[in-house]
Steps between C-alpha positions, in 0.01 A plus 500: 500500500609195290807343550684290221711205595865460366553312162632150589819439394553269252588125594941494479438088471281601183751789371784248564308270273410740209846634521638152391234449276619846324902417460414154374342714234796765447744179519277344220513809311871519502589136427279597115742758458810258604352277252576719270836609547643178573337406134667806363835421670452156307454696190756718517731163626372356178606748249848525678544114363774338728627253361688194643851573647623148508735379311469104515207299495119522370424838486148705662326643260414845565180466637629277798815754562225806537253257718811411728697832482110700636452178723781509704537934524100542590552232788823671653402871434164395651626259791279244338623120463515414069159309517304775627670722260438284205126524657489862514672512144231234333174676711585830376565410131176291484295780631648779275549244185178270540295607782320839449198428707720395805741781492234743455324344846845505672591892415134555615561364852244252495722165439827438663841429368450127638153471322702578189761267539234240501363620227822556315629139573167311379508739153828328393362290177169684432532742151217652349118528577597224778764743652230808483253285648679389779711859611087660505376233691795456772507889544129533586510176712832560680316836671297260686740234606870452708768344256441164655153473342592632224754235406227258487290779278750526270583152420175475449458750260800338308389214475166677333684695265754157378385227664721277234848612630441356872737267455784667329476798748522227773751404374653818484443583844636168643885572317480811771508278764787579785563463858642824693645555846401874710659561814329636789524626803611317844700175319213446271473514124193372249516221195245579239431235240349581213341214326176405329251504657406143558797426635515774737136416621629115522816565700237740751274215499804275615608700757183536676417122499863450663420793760186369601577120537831627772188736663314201493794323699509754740787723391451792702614743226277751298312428141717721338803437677462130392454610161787654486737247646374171356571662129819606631553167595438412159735695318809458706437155546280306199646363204395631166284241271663668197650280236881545510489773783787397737369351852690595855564824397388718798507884558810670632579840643830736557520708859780700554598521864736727670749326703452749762104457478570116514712514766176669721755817553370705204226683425535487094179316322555179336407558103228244339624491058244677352313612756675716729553506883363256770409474841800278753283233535432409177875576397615258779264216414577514134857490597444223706344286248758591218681246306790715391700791594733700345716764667485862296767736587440921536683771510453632875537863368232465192317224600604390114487147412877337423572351228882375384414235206678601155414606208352222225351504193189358664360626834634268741262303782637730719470828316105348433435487827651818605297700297233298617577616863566838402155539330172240563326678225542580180696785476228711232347754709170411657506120368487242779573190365762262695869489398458134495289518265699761271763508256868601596558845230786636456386829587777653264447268201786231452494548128622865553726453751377394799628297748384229690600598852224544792477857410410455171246275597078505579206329455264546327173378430467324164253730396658808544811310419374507166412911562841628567618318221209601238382827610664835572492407876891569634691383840799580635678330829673787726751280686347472805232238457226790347388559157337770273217393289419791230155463317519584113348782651751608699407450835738383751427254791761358709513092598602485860607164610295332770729236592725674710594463847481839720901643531636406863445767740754743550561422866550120398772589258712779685494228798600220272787760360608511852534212595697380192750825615487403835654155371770611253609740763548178765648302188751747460620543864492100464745543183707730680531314836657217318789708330817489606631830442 
């Protein structure tokens, strides 16, 4: 009699593993075939011509309107911010356009989408036998490798296939230079600096020498919490070296704080500009250290901002700074730039009729300033501090304001009704106590 043991099962560690592997390939798969669609919706865009709808000014040509007009729909239809939309948009036309090799390793499953933005972003500049080159190369090599060796890789290549144009595409790469703020979770947010290289290394470098001579001195702190606060250090409190730069100027930033809240007899959150909510503690020490205050009156129904100044020809101080209030971004869906830092638009255009009253008025960043006004992109205020933003094609998002106080609660105002009854009725039993008749 033989007996035959039970197949082992297989390894759910190992299946879990293969299983990943597997959808990394599907997802590779699919994002060749996106490639091509969002290259055909650029097509399509393309014959459709759009031309510039502004009627003052230097005018786009019709290349930019198309760029701007697919730009700004992939990134909102997609929930994607502009940049990675432009990225998405440039990746998928190199590969279909320029990149047959790549595209043809990406459908396959065998590179992924990240590879061939690598790829796709070192290709800018090559044409010819030093484009074919390179895209055969990078697609066998990028099988082998993450994306962060195959940066290196591809530069390398590059500078194989045209090693005389190092300096102008240096050159090129250092007028994308940019510094950009992402909130996070818990009261924290991230500053990325983009820079050359060298620079980036040297300011690194800097902050690591500064970190390890207070480690040295027996600050009790971490490495990389040292780090972090000697180069913040730096930047709220240095002095540029730059020629003509103005010195003493030092960084500044707008809470909004709930009486109530302020008081310690509310439970509202205190609102950072251009960030969001924050914890108590951090509200009342920024409070505590501020240099200015300004009282902001809402409506205790709607929470709505006030606002009484007239109407002017030009926005007003006051009508600025309401809007600001009213909105701490840029009112163009998904775009997160400060209203500081934005124009004031007459969200109506003044030239047809607008007015220049607080509910005509938004910010806007100057770039997409510059889109309403040049591209089919249209916005209309509703009256009660929203707006509708309706792509040129035809979608419809709606700008909520986030600087607005939560409405009183109901309670609060039927007892504050009340009491104001309660004291007319005694007035009048005053009033009639003291007549005669």
């Amino acid at each position: 009699m033989t007996f035959e043991s039970p197949p082992l099962e297989p390894d759910p560690y190992l299946v879990a593993l293969d299983e990943v592997a597997a959808l990394d390939t599907q997802i590779a798969r699919l994002s060749a075939v996106r490639a091509r669609r969002v290259t055909a919706a650029r097509n399509h865009l393309d014959r459709q011509a759009p031309v510039d709808t502004s009627t003052a000014g230097p005018q786009w040509s019709t290349a930019r309107v198309e760029r701007v007009e697919l730009i700004t729909e992939l990134a909102l239809l997609t929930r994607r911010t502009e940049y990675r939309a432009a990225t998405l948009i440039d990746t998928s036309t190199a590969l279909v356009d320029r990149l047959p090799a790549t595209l043809a390793a990406v459908a396959a499953g065998t590179v992924s989408w990240e590879h061939a933005e690598v790829i796709a972003k070192h290709a800018d500049g090559l044409e010819g036998d030093a484009l074919a080159t390179y895209d055969a190369r990078l697609a066998v090599i990028a099988v082998e490798v993450n994306p962060k060796q195959l940066e290196k890789k591809a530069r390398h290549e590059v500078e194989l296939a045209q090693p005389t144009t190092a300096v102008e595409r240096a050159e090129k790469a250092a007028a994308t230079r940019r510094i950009y703020v992402d909130p996070a979770a818990d009261g924290m947010a991230s500053l990325t600096l983009f820079a050359p290289a060298p620079e980036i290394h040297a300011i690194a470098d800097r902050a690591v020498r500064l970190a390890a001579g207070l480690k040295t001195g027996g600050d009790p702190r971490s490495m990389g919490h040292l780090k972090v606060d000697v180069l913040t250090d730096l930047l709220l409190n240095g002095e540029t070296s730059i020629p003509g730069a103005t010195r003493g100027i030092r960084g500044r930033v707008h809470v909004m704080v709930p009486a109530m809240t302020l008081l310690g007899i509310g439970e509202e959150a205190a609102i950072l500009r251009g960030y969001g909510p924050i914890d108590p503690a951090t509200a009342a020490q920024l409070t505590a250290d501020a240099t200015s205050w300004r009282r902001i009156l809402t409506d205790p129904i709607t929470g709505r901002i006030l606002a009484t100044d007239p109407r002017d020809y030009r926005p007003t101080a006051a009508m600025i700074d309401h809007a600001r209030l009213v909105h701490p971004e840029c009112v163009f869906p998904g775009c997160t730039v400060p209203s500081e830092q934005a124009d004031m638009d007459h969200t109506e255009d003044h030239a047809y009729g607008g007015d220049t009253i607080p509910e005509n008025l938004a910010p806007l960043s100057a770039g997409h300033h510059r889109v309403k006004h040049h591209t089919r992109w249209q916005f209309i205020q509703n009256g009660d501090d929203t707006l509708t933003a309706t792509s040129p094609a035809g979608h419809v998002y709606t700008v909520r304001p986030e600087g607005r106080m939560q409405p009183a609660p109901q309670a609060l105002i039927k007892a504050t009704a009340a009491v104001a009854a309660a004291a007319t009725t005694i007035t009048e039993e005053e009033d009639l106590a003291d007549c005669p008749f």
